[in-house]
Each structure stands twice: as structure tokens, then as C-alpha cells.
Coordinates of C-alpha atoms in Angstrom, one line a residue:
V1 CA -47.9 -74.1 -36.4
V2 CA -45.7 -72.6 -34.2
L3 CA -45.3 -68.6 -34.7
Q4 CA -42.2 -67.2 -33.6
Q5 CA -41.3 -64.1 -32.4
P6 CA -38.6 -61.9 -33.9
P7 CA -36.0 -61.5 -32.1
L8 CA -36.2 -58.1 -29.9
P9 CA -33.8 -55.5 -31.8
A10 CA -31.3 -54.2 -30.7
P11 CA -32.7 -50.1 -29.1
T12 CA -33.5 -48.1 -32.4
M13 CA -31.7 -45.1 -30.6
A14 CA -28.3 -46.5 -29.2
A15 CA -25.3 -43.1 -29.1
T16 CA -22.4 -44.1 -31.2
D17 CA -19.4 -45.4 -30.2
E18 CA -18.0 -42.5 -31.5
E19 CA -19.5 -39.5 -29.1
E20 CA -21.3 -39.5 -26.2
D21 CA -24.6 -38.4 -27.2
V22 CA -25.9 -35.9 -23.7
F23 CA -29.9 -36.6 -25.0
R24 CA -30.0 -40.0 -23.8
D25 CA -26.0 -40.7 -21.9
G26 CA -26.1 -38.1 -19.5
L27 CA -28.4 -35.9 -16.8
L28 CA -30.4 -34.6 -19.4
R29 CA -31.7 -37.9 -20.7
Y30 CA -33.8 -37.0 -17.5
A31 CA -35.6 -34.6 -19.3
G32 CA -37.9 -36.7 -20.4
Y33 CA -39.0 -38.1 -17.2
A34 CA -40.7 -34.4 -16.7
N35 CA -44.2 -35.5 -17.5
E36 CA -44.2 -38.6 -15.8
V37 CA -43.4 -37.3 -12.5
G38 CA -46.3 -34.0 -13.9
E39 CA -48.6 -37.1 -14.0
S40 CA -47.8 -38.0 -10.7
F41 CA -48.2 -34.8 -9.1
K42 CA -51.3 -34.0 -11.0
P43 CA -53.9 -34.1 -8.1
L44 CA -51.4 -31.5 -5.7
I45 CA -50.7 -29.2 -8.3
P46 CA -52.1 -26.0 -10.2
R47 CA -52.3 -27.3 -14.0
A48 CA -50.1 -25.2 -15.3
G49 CA -47.0 -27.2 -13.6
Y50 CA -49.0 -30.0 -15.1
Y51 CA -48.7 -29.0 -18.7
A52 CA -45.4 -27.6 -17.7
S53 CA -43.6 -30.7 -17.0
Y54 CA -45.2 -31.9 -20.6
A55 CA -43.7 -28.7 -22.6
V56 CA -40.7 -29.4 -21.3
S57 CA -40.4 -33.7 -21.9
V58 CA -41.3 -32.3 -25.2
A59 CA -38.6 -29.6 -25.1
Y60 CA -36.3 -32.8 -24.4
V61 CA -37.7 -34.9 -27.4
L62 CA -37.5 -32.0 -30.4
G63 CA -34.1 -31.8 -28.7
D64 CA -33.2 -34.9 -29.9
A65 CA -34.9 -35.4 -33.2
H66 CA -32.8 -32.1 -33.5
D67 CA -29.5 -33.8 -32.5
K68 CA -30.1 -37.0 -34.3
Y69 CA -30.8 -35.0 -37.7
R70 CA -27.3 -32.7 -37.1
R71 CA -25.2 -36.5 -35.9
H72 CA -26.7 -37.7 -39.3
S73 CA -25.6 -35.1 -41.5
E74 CA -29.0 -33.4 -41.8
S75 CA -30.9 -36.6 -42.5
T76 CA -34.7 -36.2 -42.4
K77 CA -35.5 -40.0 -41.9
E78 CA -32.5 -39.7 -38.5
G79 CA -34.4 -36.7 -37.1
A80 CA -38.5 -38.3 -38.0
K81 CA -37.3 -42.0 -36.0
A82 CA -35.7 -40.0 -33.5
L83 CA -39.1 -38.1 -33.3
V84 CA -41.6 -40.6 -33.3
W85 CA -39.4 -42.8 -30.7
Q86 CA -38.7 -40.2 -28.5
S87 CA -42.5 -39.3 -28.6
F88 CA -43.9 -42.7 -27.5
A89 CA -40.4 -43.6 -26.0
S90 CA -40.6 -40.4 -23.3
V91 CA -44.1 -38.9 -24.1
L92 CA -47.2 -41.0 -24.8
V93 CA -47.0 -44.2 -23.5
P94 CA -45.1 -43.8 -20.9
G95 CA -48.0 -40.2 -19.4
F96 CA -50.1 -42.3 -19.9
T97 CA -49.5 -45.3 -18.4
I98 CA -48.7 -43.2 -15.2
N99 CA -51.8 -41.1 -15.5
R100 CA -53.8 -44.5 -15.1
I101 CA -51.8 -46.1 -11.9
V102 CA -52.4 -42.3 -10.2
A103 CA -56.2 -42.9 -11.4
V104 CA -56.8 -46.2 -10.1
T105 CA -54.9 -45.0 -6.8
G106 CA -57.0 -42.5 -6.2
W107 CA -60.2 -44.4 -7.2
L108 CA -58.8 -47.6 -4.3
A109 CA -56.8 -45.0 -2.0
P110 CA -58.3 -45.0 1.6
P111 CA -60.0 -41.4 2.1
S112 CA -57.2 -40.7 4.5
T113 CA -54.9 -41.0 1.5
K114 CA -56.5 -39.9 -1.5
R115 CA -54.7 -36.9 -1.7
V116 CA -51.1 -38.0 -1.5
A117 CA -51.2 -41.6 -2.0
P118 CA -51.9 -41.2 -6.4
T119 CA -48.5 -39.0 -5.8
A120 CA -46.6 -41.6 -3.9
V121 CA -47.9 -45.0 -6.2
G122 CA -47.1 -42.3 -9.5
L123 CA -43.6 -41.9 -8.3
A124 CA -42.4 -45.4 -7.1
C125 CA -43.8 -46.8 -10.5
I126 CA -41.7 -44.8 -13.1
P127 CA -38.2 -46.0 -12.6
F128 CA -40.4 -49.4 -12.6
I129 CA -41.9 -49.0 -16.4
V130 CA -38.9 -47.0 -18.1
R131 CA -37.1 -50.2 -19.9
P132 CA -40.1 -52.3 -20.8
I133 CA -41.5 -48.9 -22.6
D134 CA -38.1 -48.6 -24.3
R135 CA -38.4 -52.0 -25.3
A136 CA -41.3 -51.9 -26.2
V137 CA -40.9 -49.0 -28.5
D138 CA -38.0 -50.5 -30.1
Y139 CA -39.5 -53.5 -31.1
A140 CA -42.4 -51.5 -32.5
M141 CA -40.0 -49.0 -34.2
A142 CA -38.3 -51.5 -35.7
T143 CA -40.9 -54.1 -36.8
L144 CA -43.0 -51.4 -38.0
L145 CA -42.2 -47.9 -37.7
D146 CA -38.9 -48.0 -39.1
P147 CA -40.0 -49.3 -42.5
L148 CA -43.0 -47.7 -42.9
I149 CA -40.1 -44.3 -42.4
D150 CA -37.9 -45.6 -44.3
R151 CA -40.2 -45.9 -46.7
A152 CA -41.5 -42.5 -47.2
F153 CA -38.1 -40.6 -47.1
A154 CA -37.1 -43.5 -49.6

């Protein structure tokens, strides 16, 4: 028996061709990465700065969900899909990933670099984790979460 993986769907949260999506296509998209920067700087900054980075990311997620709700004729279903996608792709999965990278780097770093190495490695990893995480969340949304949300709003 050969198990075939279903084809990877197009990104669930793609912008429409008619209008620009400032949450996905503009500079505002970088606000979604604030928590990864906060996770990277966690060994060097006060706790309040770390929490503030998550506040920025969560505000971005809520703003995008509200934008999708409005764009789709006040569709609660589309707003919910955006909220779930952004929560996983912009906050939960990348935040956890960078947190673990920073922690492991801190454990492995020589004593002379224990304060700065975790931050440097965490920041360096951010560009490399974004696309794979987005693709994985797209796949999870298309195969599991979208059908559940569709059923919940049917």
C-alpha cells in the first residue's frame, strides 16, 4: 500500500487580486514577526519588552482577522479562519520554535557568549523558519482546520 500525501494547497490566507492586502503584502506584515524578535532578545531585555513583542503580534493577528471579516461581507467564518491561521503561523508555532532555538543555543554556548549568542542565533533563524511554518499551517488549515471551521459555521 502506497500512501500518497495530498498536494499542498495554495495558501489559505492569500490576498485577492482586486485589492492590496496591507496585512499580508505591505510592511505591516512584519508586525506579525515581533514576537519572534522578542523571543530572540528574551535573554537580554526586561520581561516587559518580551511581553510587549507578543502584544504587537497579537494586535496584528486581531487586526488581520477583523480585516478579513470586513472584506468578506462581515463573514464570521472568514474572520475565524484568518484568526486561526495567523495565530498558528504568526504567533504560536514561530514563537515556540525561536524560543527553543534560543534556549538550546544558551545551553550550548560557551560561557563567554552565553548572553549574546542565543539572541544572534535566534534572529538569524527567523528568515529561515517563516516560509516552512506558513506552508505547514496552510496544509494543516486545508486538511484539518478549514473543514472543522466550515462545519462549525454551516
